[in-house]
mmCIF file of C-alpha atoms and ligand atoms in Angstrom:
data_model
loop_
_atom_site.group_PDB
_atom_site.id
_atom_site.type_symbol
_atom_site.label_atom_id
_atom_site.label_comp_id
_atom_site.label_asym_id
_atom_site.label_seq_id
_atom_site.Cartn_x
_atom_site.Cartn_y
_atom_site.Cartn_z
ATOM 1 C CA MET A 1 21.051 -36.305 -26.636
ATOM 2 C CA LEU A 2 17.617 -36.558 -27.878
ATOM 3 C CA VAL A 3 14.833 -38.413 -26.734
ATOM 4 C CA ASP A 4 11.165 -39.718 -27.889
ATOM 5 C CA VAL A 5 9.274 -40.833 -25.043
ATOM 6 C CA HIS A 6 6.475 -42.256 -26.966
ATOM 7 C CA CYS A 7 6.116 -43.656 -30.496
ATOM 8 C CA HIS A 8 4.885 -46.688 -32.062
ATOM 9 C CA LEU A 9 7.916 -48.261 -34.320
ATOM 10 C CA ASP A 10 5.797 -51.490 -34.565
ATOM 11 C CA HIS A 11 3.372 -50.010 -36.558
ATOM 12 C CA GLU A 12 2.980 -51.400 -40.078
ATOM 13 C CA LEU A 13 3.895 -47.892 -41.883
ATOM 14 C CA PHE A 14 7.480 -48.699 -40.530
ATOM 15 C CA SER A 15 7.583 -52.338 -41.596
ATOM 16 C CA LYS A 16 9.458 -51.702 -45.023
ATOM 17 C CA ASP A 17 12.214 -49.325 -43.877
ATOM 18 C CA ILE A 18 12.515 -49.638 -40.063
ATOM 19 C CA ASP A 19 16.456 -50.030 -40.314
ATOM 20 C CA GLU A 20 16.781 -46.479 -41.749
ATOM 21 C CA VAL A 21 14.117 -44.942 -39.481
ATOM 22 C CA ILE A 22 16.250 -46.306 -36.536
ATOM 23 C CA GLU A 23 19.741 -45.320 -38.113
ATOM 24 C CA ARG A 24 18.229 -42.009 -38.501
ATOM 25 C CA ALA A 25 17.600 -41.879 -34.775
ATOM 26 C CA LYS A 26 20.987 -43.486 -33.580
ATOM 27 C CA ASP A 27 21.920 -40.607 -31.658
ATOM 28 C CA MET A 28 18.358 -40.592 -29.483
ATOM 29 C CA ILE A 29 16.700 -42.584 -26.997
ATOM 30 C CA ALA A 30 13.266 -43.521 -28.380
ATOM 31 C CA ILE A 31 10.785 -45.477 -26.359
ATOM 32 C CA THR A 32 8.372 -47.280 -28.449
ATOM 33 C CA ALA A 33 5.102 -48.290 -26.745
ATOM 34 C CA GLY A 34 3.136 -51.444 -27.285
ATOM 35 C CA VAL A 35 -0.837 -51.503 -27.515
ATOM 36 C CA ASN A 36 -1.994 -55.060 -27.171
ATOM 37 C CA HIS A 37 -0.384 -58.385 -26.756
ATOM 38 C CA GLU A 38 1.157 -58.792 -30.085
ATOM 39 C CA SER A 39 2.134 -55.282 -30.310
ATOM 40 C CA ASN A 40 3.886 -55.660 -26.958
ATOM 41 C CA LEU A 41 5.772 -58.846 -28.410
ATOM 42 C CA ASN A 42 6.867 -56.703 -31.431
ATOM 43 C CA VAL A 43 8.118 -53.583 -28.996
ATOM 44 C CA LEU A 44 10.064 -56.281 -26.945
ATOM 45 C CA LYS A 45 11.647 -57.598 -30.083
ATOM 46 C CA LEU A 46 12.594 -54.162 -31.559
ATOM 47 C CA SER A 47 14.179 -53.112 -28.218
ATOM 48 C CA LYS A 48 16.417 -56.283 -28.076
ATOM 49 C CA LYS A 49 17.404 -55.865 -31.545
ATOM 50 C CA TYR A 50 18.301 -51.983 -31.473
ATOM 51 C CA GLU A 51 20.208 -50.748 -28.556
ATOM 52 C CA ASN A 52 18.836 -47.112 -28.340
ATOM 53 C CA ILE A 53 15.159 -48.454 -28.634
ATOM 54 C CA LYS A 54 13.540 -48.702 -25.120
ATOM 55 C CA ALA A 55 10.298 -50.867 -24.831
ATOM 56 C CA SER A 56 7.158 -49.631 -23.004
ATOM 57 C CA LEU A 57 4.465 -52.456 -22.881
ATOM 58 C CA GLY A 58 0.698 -51.333 -22.553
ATOM 59 C CA ILE A 59 -2.998 -52.169 -23.175
ATOM 60 C CA TYR A 60 -4.198 -49.174 -25.056
ATOM 61 C CA PRO A 61 -7.767 -48.303 -23.936
ATOM 62 C CA LEU A 62 -9.719 -49.210 -27.057
ATOM 63 C CA ASP A 63 -7.943 -52.619 -27.463
ATOM 64 C CA ALA A 64 -8.584 -52.990 -23.976
ATOM 65 C CA LEU A 65 -12.373 -52.776 -24.491
ATOM 66 C CA GLU A 66 -12.113 -55.676 -26.912
ATOM 67 C CA MET A 67 -10.642 -57.846 -24.394
ATOM 68 C CA SER A 68 -11.937 -60.120 -21.621
ATOM 69 C CA ASP A 69 -10.939 -59.490 -18.194
ATOM 70 C CA LYS A 70 -8.960 -62.784 -18.413
ATOM 71 C CA GLU A 71 -7.224 -61.745 -21.480
ATOM 72 C CA ILE A 72 -6.563 -58.328 -19.569
ATOM 73 C CA ASP A 73 -5.201 -60.099 -16.440
ATOM 74 C CA ASN A 74 -3.149 -62.344 -18.660
ATOM 75 C CA GLU A 75 -1.319 -59.117 -20.328
ATOM 76 C CA ILE A 76 -0.731 -57.541 -16.970
ATOM 77 C CA GLN A 77 1.035 -60.639 -15.800
ATOM 78 C CA PHE A 78 2.936 -60.641 -19.262
ATOM 79 C CA ILE A 79 4.149 -57.325 -18.368
ATOM 80 C CA LYS A 80 5.042 -58.217 -14.826
ATOM 81 C CA LYS A 81 7.213 -61.246 -16.373
ATOM 82 C CA ASN A 82 8.990 -58.493 -18.609
ATOM 83 C CA SER A 83 9.643 -55.841 -16.250
ATOM 84 C CA LYS A 84 13.167 -56.025 -16.548
ATOM 85 C CA ASN A 85 13.018 -55.555 -20.328
ATOM 86 C CA ILE A 86 10.845 -52.537 -19.849
ATOM 87 C CA THR A 87 11.322 -48.552 -19.448
ATOM 88 C CA ALA A 88 7.802 -47.815 -18.897
ATOM 89 C CA ILE A 89 4.239 -49.234 -19.068
ATOM 90 C CA GLY A 90 1.903 -47.948 -21.681
ATOM 91 C CA GLU A 91 0.385 -46.979 -23.909
ATOM 92 C CA ILE A 92 -2.558 -47.159 -21.107
ATOM 93 C CA GLY A 93 -5.333 -44.684 -20.576
ATOM 94 C CA LEU A 94 -8.941 -43.664 -21.221
ATOM 95 C CA ASP A 95 -10.562 -42.749 -24.309
ATOM 96 C CA PHE A 96 -13.661 -41.057 -24.006
ATOM 97 C CA LYS A 97 -14.038 -39.663 -27.603
ATOM 98 C CA GLU A 98 -13.729 -43.076 -29.481
ATOM 99 C CA GLY A 99 -14.344 -45.465 -26.593
ATOM 100 C CA LYS A 100 -17.984 -45.998 -25.508
ATOM 101 C CA ASN A 101 -17.978 -48.053 -22.334
ATOM 102 C CA ARG A 102 -16.513 -45.195 -19.724
ATOM 103 C CA GLU A 103 -17.142 -47.454 -16.393
ATOM 104 C CA ARG A 104 -15.398 -50.441 -17.991
ATOM 105 C CA GLN A 105 -12.277 -48.388 -19.304
ATOM 106 C CA LEU A 106 -12.207 -46.853 -15.407
ATOM 107 C CA LYS A 107 -12.269 -50.192 -13.945
ATOM 108 C CA ILE A 108 -9.457 -51.715 -16.552
ATOM 109 C CA LEU A 109 -7.252 -48.803 -15.930
ATOM 110 C CA THR A 110 -7.641 -48.682 -11.952
ATOM 111 C CA ASN A 111 -6.640 -52.559 -12.417
ATOM 112 C CA ILE A 112 -3.882 -51.990 -14.529
ATOM 113 C CA VAL A 113 -2.329 -49.088 -12.276
ATOM 114 C CA ASN A 114 -2.801 -51.019 -9.047
ATOM 115 C CA GLU A 115 -1.065 -54.184 -10.080
ATOM 116 C CA LEU A 116 1.553 -52.585 -11.878
ATOM 117 C CA GLU A 117 2.631 -49.497 -9.827
ATOM 118 C CA TYR A 118 5.068 -51.462 -7.731
ATOM 119 C CA LEU A 119 7.409 -51.526 -10.597
ATOM 120 C CA ASN A 120 7.875 -48.016 -10.019
ATOM 121 C CA LYS A 121 8.106 -47.145 -13.798
ATOM 122 C CA PRO A 122 6.448 -44.433 -15.186
ATOM 123 C CA PHE A 123 2.721 -44.785 -16.654
ATOM 124 C CA ILE A 124 2.375 -43.376 -20.299
ATOM 125 C CA VAL A 125 -1.019 -42.271 -20.437
ATOM 126 C CA HIS A 126 -3.547 -41.659 -23.300
ATOM 127 C CA SER A 127 -6.477 -39.444 -22.173
ATOM 128 C CA ARG A 128 -8.540 -38.255 -25.113
ATOM 129 C CA GLY A 129 -11.719 -36.950 -24.313
ATOM 130 C CA ALA A 130 -11.107 -37.879 -20.847
ATOM 131 C CA GLU A 131 -8.177 -35.249 -19.394
ATOM 132 C CA LYS A 132 -9.555 -34.661 -16.279
ATOM 133 C CA GLU A 133 -11.161 -37.993 -15.371
ATOM 134 C CA SER A 134 -7.630 -39.278 -16.362
ATOM 135 C CA VAL A 135 -5.641 -36.781 -14.047
ATOM 136 C CA GLU A 136 -8.443 -37.302 -11.094
ATOM 137 C CA LEU A 137 -7.980 -41.416 -11.192
ATOM 138 C CA PHE A 138 -3.855 -41.053 -10.892
ATOM 139 C CA GLU A 139 -4.532 -38.816 -8.260
ATOM 140 C CA GLN A 140 -7.149 -40.806 -6.520
ATOM 141 C CA LEU A 141 -4.627 -43.986 -6.716
ATOM 142 C CA ASN A 142 -1.510 -41.533 -5.224
ATOM 143 C CA VAL A 143 0.719 -42.745 -8.390
ATOM 144 C CA LYS A 144 4.165 -41.226 -8.213
ATOM 145 C CA LYS A 145 5.152 -41.247 -12.032
ATOM 146 C CA VAL A 146 3.010 -40.470 -14.690
ATOM 147 C CA VAL A 147 3.693 -39.106 -18.189
ATOM 148 C CA PHE A 148 0.695 -37.440 -19.945
ATOM 149 C CA HIS A 149 1.351 -37.897 -23.740
ATOM 150 C CA CYS A 150 -0.245 -35.475 -26.285
ATOM 151 C CA PHE A 151 -2.387 -33.906 -23.469
ATOM 152 C CA GLN A 152 -5.251 -31.938 -24.678
ATOM 153 C CA GLY A 153 -6.914 -30.819 -21.262
ATOM 154 C CA ASP A 154 -7.416 -27.226 -20.403
ATOM 155 C CA PHE A 155 -5.137 -25.313 -18.196
ATOM 156 C CA SER A 156 -6.740 -26.005 -14.947
ATOM 157 C CA VAL A 157 -6.052 -29.502 -15.297
ATOM 158 C CA VAL A 158 -2.325 -28.929 -17.086
ATOM 159 C CA LYS A 159 -1.903 -27.138 -13.676
ATOM 160 C CA ARG A 160 -2.614 -30.010 -11.747
ATOM 161 C CA ILE A 161 -0.070 -32.503 -13.670
ATOM 162 C CA GLU A 162 2.525 -30.117 -12.947
ATOM 163 C CA ASP A 163 1.914 -29.732 -9.161
ATOM 164 C CA ASN A 164 1.798 -33.529 -9.064
ATOM 165 C CA GLY A 165 5.393 -33.602 -10.190
ATOM 166 C CA TRP A 166 4.121 -35.444 -13.241
ATOM 167 C CA MET A 167 5.419 -35.045 -16.918
ATOM 168 C CA ILE A 168 3.826 -33.548 -20.133
ATOM 169 C CA SER A 169 5.211 -34.644 -23.432
ATOM 170 C CA ILE A 170 5.089 -32.349 -26.380
ATOM 171 C CA PRO A 171 4.338 -33.910 -29.700
ATOM 172 C CA CYS A 172 5.980 -32.664 -32.877
ATOM 173 C CA ILE A 173 2.141 -31.110 -33.782
ATOM 174 C CA VAL A 174 3.288 -28.201 -31.376
ATOM 175 C CA VAL A 175 4.566 -26.487 -34.779
ATOM 176 C CA ARG A 176 0.835 -25.901 -35.564
ATOM 177 C CA SER A 177 -1.036 -26.147 -32.339
ATOM 178 C CA LYS A 178 -1.238 -23.105 -30.010
ATOM 179 C CA HIS A 179 -2.258 -25.402 -27.449
ATOM 180 C CA PHE A 180 0.903 -26.989 -26.901
ATOM 181 C CA GLN A 181 2.734 -23.878 -27.556
ATOM 182 C CA ASN A 182 1.077 -22.665 -24.372
ATOM 183 C CA ILE A 183 1.772 -25.509 -22.297
ATOM 184 C CA ILE A 184 5.413 -24.713 -23.089
ATOM 185 C CA ASN A 185 5.104 -21.358 -22.397
ATOM 186 C CA GLU A 186 3.275 -22.216 -18.867
ATOM 187 C CA VAL A 187 4.772 -25.183 -17.464
ATOM 188 C CA LYS A 188 8.235 -25.367 -15.733
ATOM 189 C CA LEU A 189 10.937 -27.279 -18.207
ATOM 190 C CA SER A 190 11.473 -29.703 -15.502
ATOM 191 C CA GLN A 191 7.986 -30.980 -16.453
ATOM 192 C CA LEU A 192 8.440 -31.247 -19.837
ATOM 193 C CA LEU A 193 9.348 -34.354 -22.252
ATOM 194 C CA THR A 194 9.533 -34.736 -25.938
ATOM 195 C CA GLU A 195 7.732 -37.202 -28.164
ATOM 196 C CA THR A 196 6.523 -37.766 -31.622
ATOM 197 C CA ASP A 197 3.850 -40.671 -31.264
ATOM 198 C CA SER A 198 5.115 -41.606 -34.697
ATOM 199 C CA PRO A 199 3.975 -42.680 -37.213
ATOM 200 C CA PHE A 200 1.032 -40.381 -36.232
ATOM 201 C CA LEU A 201 1.129 -36.844 -35.302
ATOM 202 C CA SER A 202 3.521 -35.605 -37.502
ATOM 203 C CA ALA A 203 4.436 -31.492 -37.836
ATOM 204 C CA GLU A 204 3.432 -31.630 -41.527
ATOM 205 C CA SER A 205 -0.177 -32.882 -41.811
ATOM 206 C CA GLY A 206 -0.368 -36.197 -43.534
ATOM 207 C CA LYS A 207 3.447 -37.297 -43.478
ATOM 208 C CA ARG A 208 4.654 -39.996 -41.816
ATOM 209 C CA ASN A 209 6.040 -39.043 -38.447
ATOM 210 C CA GLU A 210 9.402 -40.542 -37.032
ATOM 211 C CA PRO A 211 11.414 -40.063 -33.648
ATOM 212 C CA PHE A 212 14.272 -38.061 -35.222
ATOM 213 C CA PHE A 213 11.368 -35.424 -35.913
ATOM 214 C CA VAL A 214 11.411 -34.497 -32.112
ATOM 215 C CA ILE A 215 13.962 -31.948 -33.254
ATOM 216 C CA GLU A 216 11.009 -30.073 -34.570
ATOM 217 C CA THR A 217 9.772 -29.768 -31.123
ATOM 218 C CA ILE A 218 13.255 -28.806 -29.722
ATOM 219 C CA LYS A 219 13.215 -25.835 -31.952
ATOM 220 C CA ILE A 220 9.729 -24.429 -30.484
ATOM 221 C CA ILE A 221 10.394 -25.122 -26.643
ATOM 222 C CA SER A 222 14.018 -23.287 -27.774
ATOM 223 C CA ARG A 223 12.120 -20.474 -28.798
ATOM 224 C CA ILE A 224 9.324 -20.118 -26.374
ATOM 225 C CA LYS A 225 11.640 -20.645 -23.528
ATOM 226 C CA LYS A 226 14.542 -18.467 -24.728
ATOM 227 C CA ILE A 227 17.051 -21.066 -24.283
ATOM 228 C CA ASP A 228 19.453 -22.369 -26.770
ATOM 229 C CA GLU A 229 18.577 -25.663 -28.359
ATOM 230 C CA ASP A 230 21.854 -27.695 -26.977
ATOM 231 C CA GLU A 231 21.019 -26.469 -23.408
ATOM 232 C CA ILE A 232 17.244 -27.403 -23.966
ATOM 233 C CA ASN A 233 18.460 -30.977 -25.120
ATOM 234 C CA LYS A 234 20.491 -31.162 -21.982
ATOM 235 C CA ILE A 235 17.816 -30.376 -19.633
ATOM 236 C CA LEU A 236 15.174 -32.695 -21.453
ATOM 237 C CA PHE A 237 17.742 -35.617 -21.196
ATOM 238 C CA LYS A 238 18.123 -34.862 -17.508
ATOM 239 C CA ASN A 239 14.370 -35.112 -17.098
ATOM 240 C CA TYR A 240 14.371 -38.377 -19.010
ATOM 241 C CA GLN A 241 16.806 -39.724 -16.839
ATOM 242 C CA ASN A 242 15.412 -38.718 -13.465
ATOM 243 C CA TYR A 243 12.081 -40.167 -14.532
ATOM 244 C CA PHE A 244 12.865 -43.333 -16.207
ATOM 245 C CA CYS A 245 16.466 -44.698 -15.289
HETATM 246 ZN ZN1 ZN B 301 0.456 -43.360 -29.012
#
């Protein structure tokens, strides 16, 4: 069984044909991630409607910068209240490329992690332009389960993720990214997962992505690790079960 640990099925690009998108993904698990309150509500609706769609609730770092302390606290309480209906917490993280106020981002992320770690669910982390800082924050807070999504950091930081027993999810852009091909080559299979970040990060530039396209990533992992695709699927599904279930 295939797994997409990170996608955004509530995105407006799916509004016209979500049933078909999920039909193509009927033999797989897809974890759809919320980025703000409205998106979290939609994610919960999708996971209730479709059995193979799992919910992850979060506050995206750039959305968090638009929110007051009170609003952030309300959203954290909302996530706690829905803890039985979710598989993971995210999308959360840091974005030093687009987000200006670094101090505030660090404070908000620390708060989210401290408040929600007791739920014992993986955090799905965005770390654009803040790869090292993200890893350091989760190390300082001594967090057990972290999935670094679309991780662009250099290899010394990749190694720390692996050594901490955390996971790296490989997006479909691996077909045209030497960086992700290198990660597959260097990192143990036990620390890898697959994701699409649909509708973004498509294998083919400009095309809308969807969960079913994790097959593209599986092909590359199979080729680099020299293990056949069925076996790769089994191992990655086990990784998902060990970490999320
Ligand atoms: Zn995302």
